[in-house]
Tab-separated table of C-alpha atoms in Angstrom:
chain	number	residue	atom	x	y	z
A	1	MET	CA	-1.608	167.235	39.364
A	2	PRO	CA	-0.848	164.367	41.825
A	3	ARG	CA	-2.964	164.469	44.953
A	4	VAL	CA	-1.227	163.836	48.305
A	5	LEU	CA	-2.834	162.990	51.643
A	6	LEU	CA	-0.460	164.402	54.276
A	7	THR	CA	-1.020	162.994	57.779
A	8	GLU	CA	1.025	165.083	60.208
A	9	ASP	CA	0.048	166.388	63.676
A	10	ASP	CA	2.793	169.048	63.844
A	11	ASP	CA	1.189	172.206	62.410
A	12	ASP	CA	4.476	173.958	61.570
A	13	LEU	CA	5.918	170.935	59.797
A	14	ALA	CA	2.639	170.293	57.975
A	15	PHE	CA	2.638	173.905	56.742
A	16	ALA	CA	6.234	173.637	55.497
A	17	LEU	CA	5.613	170.314	53.745
A	18	THR	CA	2.409	171.590	52.127
A	19	ARG	CA	4.230	174.656	50.816
A	20	LEU	CA	7.126	172.562	49.448
A	21	LEU	CA	4.863	170.066	47.722
A	22	SER	CA	2.588	172.763	46.300
A	23	GLN	CA	5.626	174.462	44.752
A	24	HIS	CA	6.363	171.196	42.929
A	25	ASP	CA	2.847	170.770	41.518
A	26	TYR	CA	1.381	168.478	44.163
A	27	GLU	CA	-2.118	169.050	45.506
A	28	VAL	CA	-2.021	168.504	49.277
A	29	GLU	CA	-4.845	167.551	51.631
A	30	ARG	CA	-3.846	167.512	55.289
A	31	ALA	CA	-5.021	165.359	58.188
A	32	ALA	CA	-3.831	165.991	61.764
A	33	THR	CA	-4.982	162.653	63.190
A	34	ALA	CA	-5.422	159.061	62.097
A	35	GLY	CA	-9.180	159.470	62.323
A	36	GLN	CA	-9.122	162.440	59.951
A	37	ALA	CA	-6.863	160.527	57.578
A	38	ARG	CA	-9.244	157.559	57.478
A	39	ALA	CA	-12.201	159.867	56.832
A	40	LEU	CA	-10.444	161.721	54.007
A	41	ALA	CA	-9.204	158.478	52.441
A	42	ALA	CA	-12.734	157.057	52.491
A	43	LYS	CA	-14.198	160.226	50.989
A	44	ALA	CA	-11.773	160.698	48.091
A	45	LEU	CA	-8.911	158.968	46.289
A	46	HIS	CA	-5.314	160.131	46.490
A	47	ASP	CA	-2.244	159.410	44.397
A	48	LEU	CA	0.106	159.324	47.398
A	49	VAL	CA	-0.014	159.260	51.185
A	50	VAL	CA	2.722	160.812	53.356
A	51	MET	CA	2.200	159.974	57.018
A	52	ASP	CA	3.800	160.208	60.441
A	53	LEU	CA	3.773	157.215	62.765
A	54	GLY	CA	3.558	159.249	65.983
A	55	LEU	CA	-0.090	160.277	65.817
A	56	PRO	CA	-2.096	161.424	68.863
A	57	ASP	CA	-5.076	159.073	68.462
A	58	GLU	CA	-3.725	155.826	66.976
A	59	ASP	CA	-0.523	153.927	66.313
A	60	GLY	CA	0.747	154.845	62.864
A	61	HIS	CA	1.356	151.230	61.899
A	62	ASP	CA	-2.349	150.484	62.352
A	63	LEU	CA	-3.264	153.444	60.149
A	64	LEU	CA	-0.760	152.300	57.531
A	65	ARG	CA	-2.293	148.825	57.514
A	66	GLY	CA	-5.809	150.259	57.189
A	67	LEU	CA	-4.984	152.664	54.357
A	68	LEU	CA	-3.291	149.958	52.293
A	69	ALA	CA	-6.171	147.557	52.907
A	70	GLN	CA	-8.617	150.194	51.662
A	71	ASP	CA	-6.627	151.099	48.533
A	72	PRO	CA	-3.547	148.945	47.845
A	73	THR	CA	-2.762	150.875	44.637
A	74	THR	CA	-1.929	154.120	46.524
A	75	PRO	CA	1.665	154.169	47.843
A	76	VAL	CA	2.207	155.267	51.453
A	77	LEU	CA	5.444	157.023	52.468
A	78	VAL	CA	6.290	157.016	56.153
A	79	LEU	CA	7.901	160.263	57.360
A	80	THR	CA	8.604	159.989	61.081
A	81	GLY	CA	10.893	160.948	63.907
A	82	ARG	CA	11.291	157.292	64.896
A	83	ASP	CA	14.798	156.406	63.770
A	84	GLU	CA	14.325	152.793	64.809
A	85	ALA	CA	15.158	149.725	62.738
A	86	ALA	CA	12.257	147.707	64.189
A	87	SER	CA	9.739	150.415	63.319
A	88	ALA	CA	11.098	150.751	59.782
A	89	ILE	CA	11.084	147.000	59.184
A	90	LYS	CA	7.498	146.718	60.417
A	91	ALA	CA	6.329	149.591	58.190
A	92	LEU	CA	8.037	148.209	55.111
A	93	ARG	CA	6.661	144.727	55.771
A	94	LEU	CA	3.163	146.205	56.015
A	95	GLY	CA	3.675	147.681	52.544
A	96	ALA	CA	5.065	151.188	52.970
A	97	ALA	CA	6.688	152.486	49.799
A	98	ASP	CA	9.508	154.188	51.740
A	99	TYR	CA	10.579	155.034	55.293
A	100	LEU	CA	12.103	158.475	55.846
A	101	THR	CA	13.213	159.979	59.157
A	102	LYS	CA	12.888	163.600	60.242
A	103	PRO	CA	14.416	165.950	59.441
A	104	VAL	CA	14.420	165.099	55.754
A	105	GLY	CA	15.932	167.110	52.922
A	106	ALA	CA	13.674	168.480	50.212
A	107	ASP	CA	15.522	166.612	47.448
A	108	THR	CA	15.278	163.318	49.319
A	109	LEU	CA	11.558	163.736	49.926
A	110	LEU	CA	10.794	164.781	46.351
A	111	SER	CA	12.857	161.906	44.960
A	112	SER	CA	10.967	159.446	47.167
A	113	LEU	CA	7.639	160.912	46.053
A	114	SER	CA	8.623	160.593	42.398
A	115	ALA	CA	9.632	156.961	42.861
A	116	ALA	CA	6.367	156.255	44.682
A	117	LEU	CA	4.373	157.756	41.807
A	118	GLU	CA	6.122	155.378	39.427
A	119	GLN	CA	5.213	152.527	41.782
A	120	SER	CA	1.632	153.779	41.790
A	121	THR	CA	1.536	153.720	37.992
A	122	LEU	CA	2.778	150.120	37.998
A	123	ARG	CA	0.219	149.015	40.564
A	124	ARG	CA	-2.612	150.626	38.643
A	125	SER	CA	-1.375	149.035	35.453
A	126	LEU	CA	-1.679	145.664	37.193
A	127	GLU	CA	-5.147	146.594	38.414
A	128	ALA	CA	-6.083	147.606	34.886
A	129	MET	CA	-4.803	144.279	33.579
A	130	ARG	CA	-6.917	142.489	36.184
A	131	ARG	CA	-10.005	144.260	34.868
A	132	GLN	CA	-9.347	143.551	31.220
A	133	SER	CA	-11.801	141.333	29.403
A	134	MET	CA	-9.333	139.122	27.512
A	135	GLU	CA	-5.737	138.697	26.355
A	136	GLY	CA	-4.661	139.107	22.767
A	137	GLU	CA	-3.182	136.326	20.688
A	138	GLY	CA	-1.443	138.276	17.942
A	139	ILE	CA	-2.512	138.939	14.385
A	140	VAL	CA	-1.114	137.290	11.266
A	141	GLY	CA	-1.683	137.536	7.551
A	142	SER	CA	-0.206	138.671	4.245
A	143	ALA	CA	-3.265	139.219	2.013
A	144	PRO	CA	-3.234	142.692	0.380
A	145	ALA	CA	-6.288	143.983	2.299
A	146	PHE	CA	-4.808	142.778	5.574
A	147	ARG	CA	-1.395	144.254	4.805
A	148	ARG	CA	-3.004	147.605	4.077
A	149	ALA	CA	-4.808	147.545	7.424
A	150	MET	CA	-1.609	146.597	9.259
A	151	ARG	CA	0.287	149.402	7.550
A	152	GLU	CA	-2.365	151.887	8.689
A	153	LEU	CA	-2.332	150.494	12.226
A	154	THR	CA	1.449	150.860	12.360
A	155	GLN	CA	1.222	154.460	11.192
A	156	ALA	CA	-1.542	155.186	13.698
A	157	ALA	CA	0.536	153.804	16.564
A	158	ALA	CA	3.014	156.669	16.277
A	159	ALA	CA	0.305	159.333	16.750
A	160	VAL	CA	0.138	158.847	20.511
A	161	HIS	CA	-2.620	161.390	21.226
A	162	THR	CA	-4.891	160.962	18.200
A	163	PRO	CA	-7.900	158.653	18.653
A	164	VAL	CA	-8.226	155.599	16.413
A	165	LEU	CA	-11.498	154.076	15.200
A	166	ILE	CA	-11.244	150.420	14.149
A	167	THR	CA	-14.180	149.037	12.197
A	168	GLY	CA	-14.924	145.572	10.919
A	169	GLU	CA	-17.287	142.663	11.225
A	170	THR	CA	-17.561	140.637	14.412
A	171	GLY	CA	-14.600	138.306	14.795
A	172	THR	CA	-12.166	140.168	12.520
A	173	GLY	CA	-9.769	140.898	15.391
A	174	LYS	CA	-10.533	144.482	16.368
A	175	GLU	CA	-9.262	144.068	19.926
A	176	LEU	CA	-6.094	142.390	18.672
A	177	ALA	CA	-5.601	145.327	16.292
A	178	ALA	CA	-6.055	147.746	19.191
A	179	ARG	CA	-3.454	145.827	21.204
A	180	PHE	CA	-1.108	146.029	18.234
A	181	VAL	CA	-1.523	149.830	18.137
A	182	HIS	CA	-0.715	149.992	21.851
A	183	ARG	CA	2.309	147.690	21.700
A	184	ALA	CA	3.734	149.438	18.644
A	185	SER	CA	3.385	152.885	20.221
A	186	PRO	CA	5.530	154.841	22.709
A	187	ARG	CA	2.802	154.023	25.245
A	188	LYS	CA	3.636	150.308	25.164
A	189	ASP	CA	4.971	150.325	28.751
A	190	GLY	CA	1.722	151.790	30.059
A	191	PRO	CA	-1.525	149.908	30.726
A	192	PHE	CA	-3.871	148.646	28.024
A	193	VAL	CA	-7.393	148.813	29.445
A	194	VAL	CA	-10.401	147.209	27.774
A	195	VAL	CA	-14.046	148.128	28.233
A	196	ASN	CA	-16.965	146.891	26.154
A	197	ALA	CA	-19.711	149.523	26.153
A	198	ALA	CA	-22.304	146.918	25.172
A	199	CYS	CA	-21.584	144.848	28.304
A	200	LEU	CA	-22.057	147.601	30.894
A	201	PRO	CA	-25.421	148.540	32.413
A	202	LYS	CA	-26.265	152.042	31.183
A	203	GLU	CA	-26.525	153.401	34.725
A	204	LEU	CA	-22.932	152.272	35.495
A	205	VAL	CA	-21.121	153.306	32.309
A	206	GLU	CA	-20.170	156.771	33.564
A	207	SER	CA	-18.912	155.437	36.895
A	208	GLU	CA	-16.899	152.701	35.177
A	209	LEU	CA	-15.259	155.121	32.754
A	210	PHE	CA	-14.770	158.193	34.941
A	211	GLY	CA	-15.018	156.845	38.502
A	212	HIS	CA	-17.152	158.061	41.396
A	213	GLU	CA	-16.803	159.565	44.826
A	214	ALA	CA	-18.098	157.992	48.017
A	215	GLY	CA	-21.819	158.580	48.511
A	216	SER	CA	-22.395	159.784	44.955
A	217	PHE	CA	-25.177	157.210	44.483
A	218	THR	CA	-26.790	154.338	46.348
A	219	GLY	CA	-24.203	151.643	46.983
A	220	ALA	CA	-21.185	153.911	46.415
A	221	LYS	CA	-19.690	153.374	49.870
A	222	THR	CA	-16.125	154.222	48.842
A	223	ALA	CA	-14.491	156.271	46.112
A	224	HIS	CA	-13.695	154.426	42.887
A	225	ARG	CA	-11.143	155.179	40.156
A	226	GLY	CA	-12.511	154.927	36.637
A	227	LEU	CA	-10.872	153.289	33.659
A	228	PHE	CA	-9.580	156.626	32.366
A	229	GLU	CA	-7.451	156.953	35.491
A	230	LEU	CA	-6.372	153.310	35.417
A	231	ALA	CA	-5.284	153.748	31.790
A	232	SER	CA	-3.114	156.788	32.552
A	233	ARG	CA	-0.007	156.899	30.292
A	234	GLY	CA	-1.435	154.018	28.302
A	235	THR	CA	-4.326	153.127	26.017
A	236	LEU	CA	-8.048	152.805	26.700
A	237	PHE	CA	-9.820	150.501	24.258
A	238	LEU	CA	-13.535	151.314	23.972
A	239	ASP	CA	-15.089	148.346	22.216
A	240	GLU	CA	-18.581	148.624	20.702
A	241	ILE	CA	-18.389	152.402	20.948
A	242	GLY	CA	-21.718	152.672	19.112
A	243	GLU	CA	-23.465	151.391	22.254
A	244	LEU	CA	-22.200	154.269	24.421
A	245	PRO	CA	-25.232	156.095	25.909
A	246	LEU	CA	-26.024	159.305	24.062
A	247	ASP	CA	-25.935	161.438	27.218
A	248	LEU	CA	-22.333	160.367	27.943
A	249	GLN	CA	-20.989	161.111	24.484
A	250	PRO	CA	-20.412	164.868	25.118
A	251	LYS	CA	-18.273	164.031	28.174
A	252	LEU	CA	-16.185	161.592	26.135
A	253	LEU	CA	-15.781	164.189	23.394
A	254	ARG	CA	-14.509	166.762	25.909
A	255	VAL	CA	-11.905	164.307	27.206
A	256	LEU	CA	-10.818	163.520	23.630
A	257	GLU	CA	-10.315	167.244	23.079
A	258	GLY	CA	-8.026	167.487	26.090
A	259	HIS	CA	-10.428	168.786	28.736
A	260	PRO	CA	-10.439	167.473	32.314
A	261	PHE	CA	-13.285	165.412	33.742
A	262	ARG	CA	-14.879	164.869	37.140
A	263	ARG	CA	-15.781	161.633	38.834
A	264	VAL	CA	-19.472	161.030	39.409
A	265	GLY	CA	-20.400	163.135	42.447
A	266	GLY	CA	-16.985	164.808	42.469
A	267	GLU	CA	-15.865	168.428	42.176
A	268	ARG	CA	-12.149	167.959	41.534
A	269	GLU	CA	-11.081	168.139	37.896
A	270	ILE	CA	-8.884	165.286	36.692
A	271	ARG	CA	-6.725	165.090	33.598
A	272	ALA	CA	-5.742	161.716	32.216
A	273	ASP	CA	-2.949	161.155	29.711
A	274	VAL	CA	-4.790	158.444	27.783
A	275	ARG	CA	-4.887	157.426	24.121
A	276	ILE	CA	-8.346	156.285	22.982
A	277	VAL	CA	-8.778	153.416	20.540
A	278	ALA	CA	-12.423	152.699	19.745
A	279	ALA	CA	-13.982	149.888	17.755
A	280	THR	CA	-17.359	148.907	16.376
A	281	HIS	CA	-18.957	146.424	14.006
A	282	ARG	CA	-21.779	148.911	13.455
A	283	GLU	CA	-22.103	151.479	10.691
A	284	LEU	CA	-21.641	154.581	12.848
A	285	SER	CA	-22.643	156.960	10.052
A	286	ALA	CA	-26.064	155.306	10.069
A	287	PHE	CA	-26.211	155.778	13.848
A	288	VAL	CA	-25.436	159.469	13.316
A	289	ASP	CA	-28.258	159.789	10.783
A	290	ALA	CA	-30.627	158.061	13.216
A	291	GLY	CA	-29.657	160.414	16.065
A	292	ARG	CA	-28.076	157.615	18.124
A	293	PHE	CA	-24.505	158.885	17.884
A	294	ARG	CA	-23.159	162.433	17.969
A	295	GLU	CA	-21.777	163.626	14.664
A	296	ASP	CA	-18.979	165.664	16.284
A	297	LEU	CA	-17.815	162.641	18.304
A	298	TYR	CA	-17.978	160.444	15.197
A	299	PHE	CA	-15.742	162.779	13.202
A	300	ARG	CA	-13.328	163.157	16.131
A	301	LEU	CA	-12.975	159.380	16.439
A	302	LYS	CA	-12.559	158.686	12.746
A	303	VAL	CA	-9.560	160.993	12.244
A	304	LEU	CA	-7.661	157.713	12.047
A	305	GLY	CA	-10.311	155.292	10.813
A	306	ILE	CA	-9.047	151.794	9.967
A	307	HIS	CA	-11.156	148.978	8.530
A	308	LEU	CA	-10.289	145.320	9.108
A	309	PRO	CA	-11.234	143.067	6.184
A	310	PRO	CA	-13.443	140.008	6.760
A	311	LEU	CA	-11.826	136.592	6.435
A	312	ARG	CA	-13.627	135.879	3.141
A	313	GLU	CA	-11.611	138.753	1.610
A	314	ARG	CA	-8.299	137.267	2.780
A	315	VAL	CA	-8.737	133.573	2.025
A	316	ALA	CA	-5.035	133.241	1.226
A	317	ASP	CA	-4.292	133.834	4.931
A	318	ILE	CA	-6.317	130.825	6.123
A	319	PRO	CA	-3.428	128.279	5.908
A	320	LEU	CA	-1.164	130.568	7.920
A	321	LEU	CA	-3.881	131.240	10.490
A	322	VAL	CA	-4.515	127.510	10.840
A	323	ALA	CA	-0.810	126.871	11.331
A	324	CYS	CA	-0.600	129.559	14.007
A	325	PHE	CA	-3.654	128.239	15.841
A	326	LEU	CA	-2.239	124.698	15.782
A	327	THR	CA	1.019	125.973	17.242
A	328	LYS	CA	-0.719	127.964	19.970
A	329	PHE	CA	-2.944	125.063	20.988
A	330	ARG	CA	0.038	122.733	20.983
A	331	GLU	CA	1.807	125.099	23.382
A	332	SER	CA	-1.212	125.418	25.680
A	333	MET	CA	-2.552	121.837	25.504
A	334	GLY	CA	0.738	120.008	25.141
A	335	THR	CA	-0.420	118.223	21.988
A	336	ALA	CA	-2.147	118.982	18.693
A	337	PRO	CA	-2.271	117.604	15.146
A	338	SER	CA	0.616	118.598	12.917
A	339	GLY	CA	-1.643	119.821	10.124
A	340	CYS	CA	-4.775	119.344	8.020
A	341	SER	CA	-5.615	117.105	5.103
A	342	ALA	CA	-5.949	118.639	1.632
A	343	GLU	CA	-9.720	118.128	1.791
A	344	VAL	CA	-9.909	119.982	5.095
A	345	MET	CA	-7.920	122.912	3.750
A	346	ALA	CA	-10.133	123.001	0.652
A	347	ALA	CA	-13.242	123.163	2.833
A	348	LEU	CA	-11.754	125.853	5.070
A	349	THR	CA	-10.846	128.062	2.123
A	350	ARG	CA	-14.269	127.696	0.452
A	351	TYR	CA	-16.395	128.358	3.530
A	352	ARG	CA	-17.679	131.956	3.870
A	353	TRP	CA	-16.785	132.410	7.575
A	354	PRO	CA	-19.543	134.695	8.876
A	355	GLY	CA	-17.785	134.649	12.260
A	356	ASN	CA	-14.429	135.479	10.630
A	357	VAL	CA	-11.100	134.691	12.348
A	358	ARG	CA	-12.745	133.996	15.706
A	359	GLU	CA	-14.942	131.332	14.098
A	360	LEU	CA	-11.918	129.762	12.377
A	361	ARG	CA	-10.082	129.597	15.689
A	362	ASN	CA	-13.056	127.915	17.359
A	363	VAL	CA	-13.336	125.367	14.536
A	364	ILE	CA	-9.650	124.460	14.848
A	365	GLU	CA	-9.921	124.151	18.630
A	366	ARG	CA	-12.935	121.844	18.218
A	367	ALA	CA	-11.083	119.704	15.675
A	368	ILE	CA	-8.048	119.381	17.950
A	369	ILE	CA	-10.212	118.188	20.821
A	370	LEU	CA	-12.132	115.680	18.692
A	371	THR	CA	-9.420	114.134	16.539
A	372	PRO	CA	-7.180	111.297	17.795
A	373	ARG	CA	-5.113	111.549	14.618
A	374	SER	CA	-1.957	113.452	13.746
A	375	GLU	CA	-3.806	115.248	10.971
A	376	ILE	CA	-7.201	116.965	11.038
A	377	GLN	CA	-9.723	115.191	8.769
A	378	LEU	CA	-13.094	116.211	7.324
A	379	THR	CA	-14.920	114.248	10.011
A	380	ASP	CA	-13.384	116.563	12.617
A	381	LEU	CA	-15.064	119.635	11.093
A	382	PRO	CA	-18.640	120.806	11.726
A	383	PRO	CA	-20.981	119.441	9.003
A	384	GLU	CA	-21.770	122.903	7.609
A	385	ILE	CA	-18.063	123.435	6.880
A	386	ALA	CA	-17.123	119.886	5.843
A	387	GLY	CA	-19.818	120.043	3.160
A	388	TYR	CA	-17.894	122.704	1.250
A	389	THR	CA	-15.673	120.012	-0.277
A	390	SER	CA	-18.551	119.199	-2.647
A	391	ALA	CA	-17.226	121.900	-4.969
A	392	PRO	CA	-14.725	120.599	-7.541
A	393	VAL	CA	-11.137	120.648	-6.392
A	394	ALA	CA	-8.513	121.938	-8.811
A	395	PRO	CA	-6.259	119.120	-9.980
A	396	ALA	CA	-3.095	121.110	-9.446
A	397	PRO	CA	-1.101	119.963	-6.412
A	398	GLN	CA	-1.915	121.996	-3.313
A	399	GLU	CA	0.818	123.552	-1.240
A	400	SER	CA	1.091	121.713	2.059
A	401	LEU	CA	0.481	123.426	5.359
A	402	GLU	CA	4.169	123.110	6.184
A	403	ASP	CA	5.157	124.719	2.871
A	404	THR	CA	2.714	127.558	3.447
A	405	LEU	CA	4.032	128.124	6.948
A	406	ARG	CA	7.609	128.067	5.664
A	407	SER	CA	6.979	130.610	2.900
A	408	ARG	CA	5.011	132.991	5.135
A	409	THR	CA	7.637	132.785	7.886
A	410	VAL	CA	10.437	133.600	5.463
A	411	GLU	CA	8.416	136.466	4.012
A	412	ALA	CA	7.711	137.974	7.444
A	413	TRP	CA	11.351	137.473	8.523
A	414	GLU	CA	12.671	139.334	5.498
A	415	ALA	CA	10.030	142.077	5.742
A	416	SER	CA	11.117	142.869	9.321
A	417	GLY	CA	14.782	143.133	8.317
A	418	ARG	CA	15.441	139.777	10.000
A	419	ASN	CA	14.424	141.191	13.385
A	420	LEU	CA	13.439	138.243	15.583
A	421	SER	CA	11.291	140.196	18.063
A	422	GLN	CA	9.467	142.187	15.391
A	423	THR	CA	8.774	139.083	13.292
A	424	ALA	CA	7.432	137.222	16.328
A	425	ARG	CA	5.096	140.127	17.131
A	426	ASN	CA	3.885	140.353	13.523
A	427	LEU	CA	3.154	136.624	13.367
A	428	GLY	CA	1.652	136.545	16.855
A	429	VAL	CA	3.954	133.819	18.195
A	430	THR	CA	6.686	133.574	20.808
A	431	ARG	CA	10.360	134.025	19.969
A	432	VAL	CA	10.947	130.360	20.826
A	433	THR	CA	8.292	129.258	18.325
A	434	LEU	CA	9.655	131.588	15.657
A	435	ARG	CA	13.183	130.238	16.117
A	436	SER	CA	11.819	126.724	15.629
A	437	TRP	CA	9.996	127.744	12.449
A	438	LEU	CA	13.059	129.501	11.040
A	439	ARG	CA	15.274	126.476	11.696
A	440	LYS	CA	12.779	124.288	9.842
A	441	THR	CA	13.096	126.486	6.755
A	442	GLY	CA	16.700	125.290	6.402
A	443	VAL	CA	17.581	128.803	5.259
A	444	TYR	CA	18.474	130.624	8.465
A	445	PRO	CA	20.736	129.244	11.204
A	446	VAL	CA	19.070	131.033	14.142
A	447	LYS	CA	21.027	130.957	17.391
A	448	ASP	CA	19.455	130.827	20.840
């Protein structure tokens, strides 16, 4: 239920507005003065503010400026008797979401409130993006184990309320897989919020996830929205879920089962329309046996359990991954080698890759920085990887990097039904890059 702070000094009008909004599922908290409004805004968070400019203790424009400075993600609607262009222009320039004059029709007011809520969702999506830990780069591959995982991720994306548990070794791309689930789901227009449970101090995990009210603990001077609220209508990615404190796991389980939650120090119940995607490189069943993870939460999370294979089990994807990394670095750095020598590719495909795809990406970035040549050579690789060429190389001619890229591009293009956007997403590249690749195949005349 959206929470509205109504700042109106006219008792009769405030009563009528409260009744109207309550009938349309808004929770209303009323302030009669600017001072009361500031106090209520500091004490608790609201989804919307509806305020008059003609207040008895302060100019409404000053209150508007103060409220937006305190919480810029909460839209403020001005509802006033001042039918003056100068006043309206000033309010809108300060950041008011709308300027309505009294008397106002119920339909007009409700329509403005609805539009402001949409604006609020957008602003909080931007705030959520600001608090994310990293941006995804896309995921590519055609090895059988990888294809199976991608098929399961695609199927999971459609189940918009069911939690997903992604497992796999460090560096296999669990966050990228979570982003894929979000972008392939009906929630794709909502926020994608990332939190790593292993990176948060234990005493702050609950506040970060569920928020807190002002004064709920030392240092909590103002109210704070948690990541569950910031992820509303979107996806919350809980990385390293095995590190979540045991005492918080029952609260997470209740939210997963559709129950409301309260901010730390709060009494108001909040419901968040959020899809949970969790990930871990741990063996959670072992954590359950050791008493470090709740069994009921484990089984709730693993309804849709998806395992990402390590890179050593998808060696055939290494040439395509290398090609994609070279393209990405060329786009970001402005220059990069066109490919790798046969010896380099042999070493890359024989190495065991304990750090998986992340380690491969780092090795390619290092080689690009170090090499002055148009092709990556063995001397550009770390010694522990370059040494893997000591194994005998098969005498059969090796497919070049360009040939590998061409064949994988054609395969992905056909698999998507020749859908440019879908193919670009599957390969983790831009549409411009994909068009360039397709033209180079000589098979498809792709128009701009």
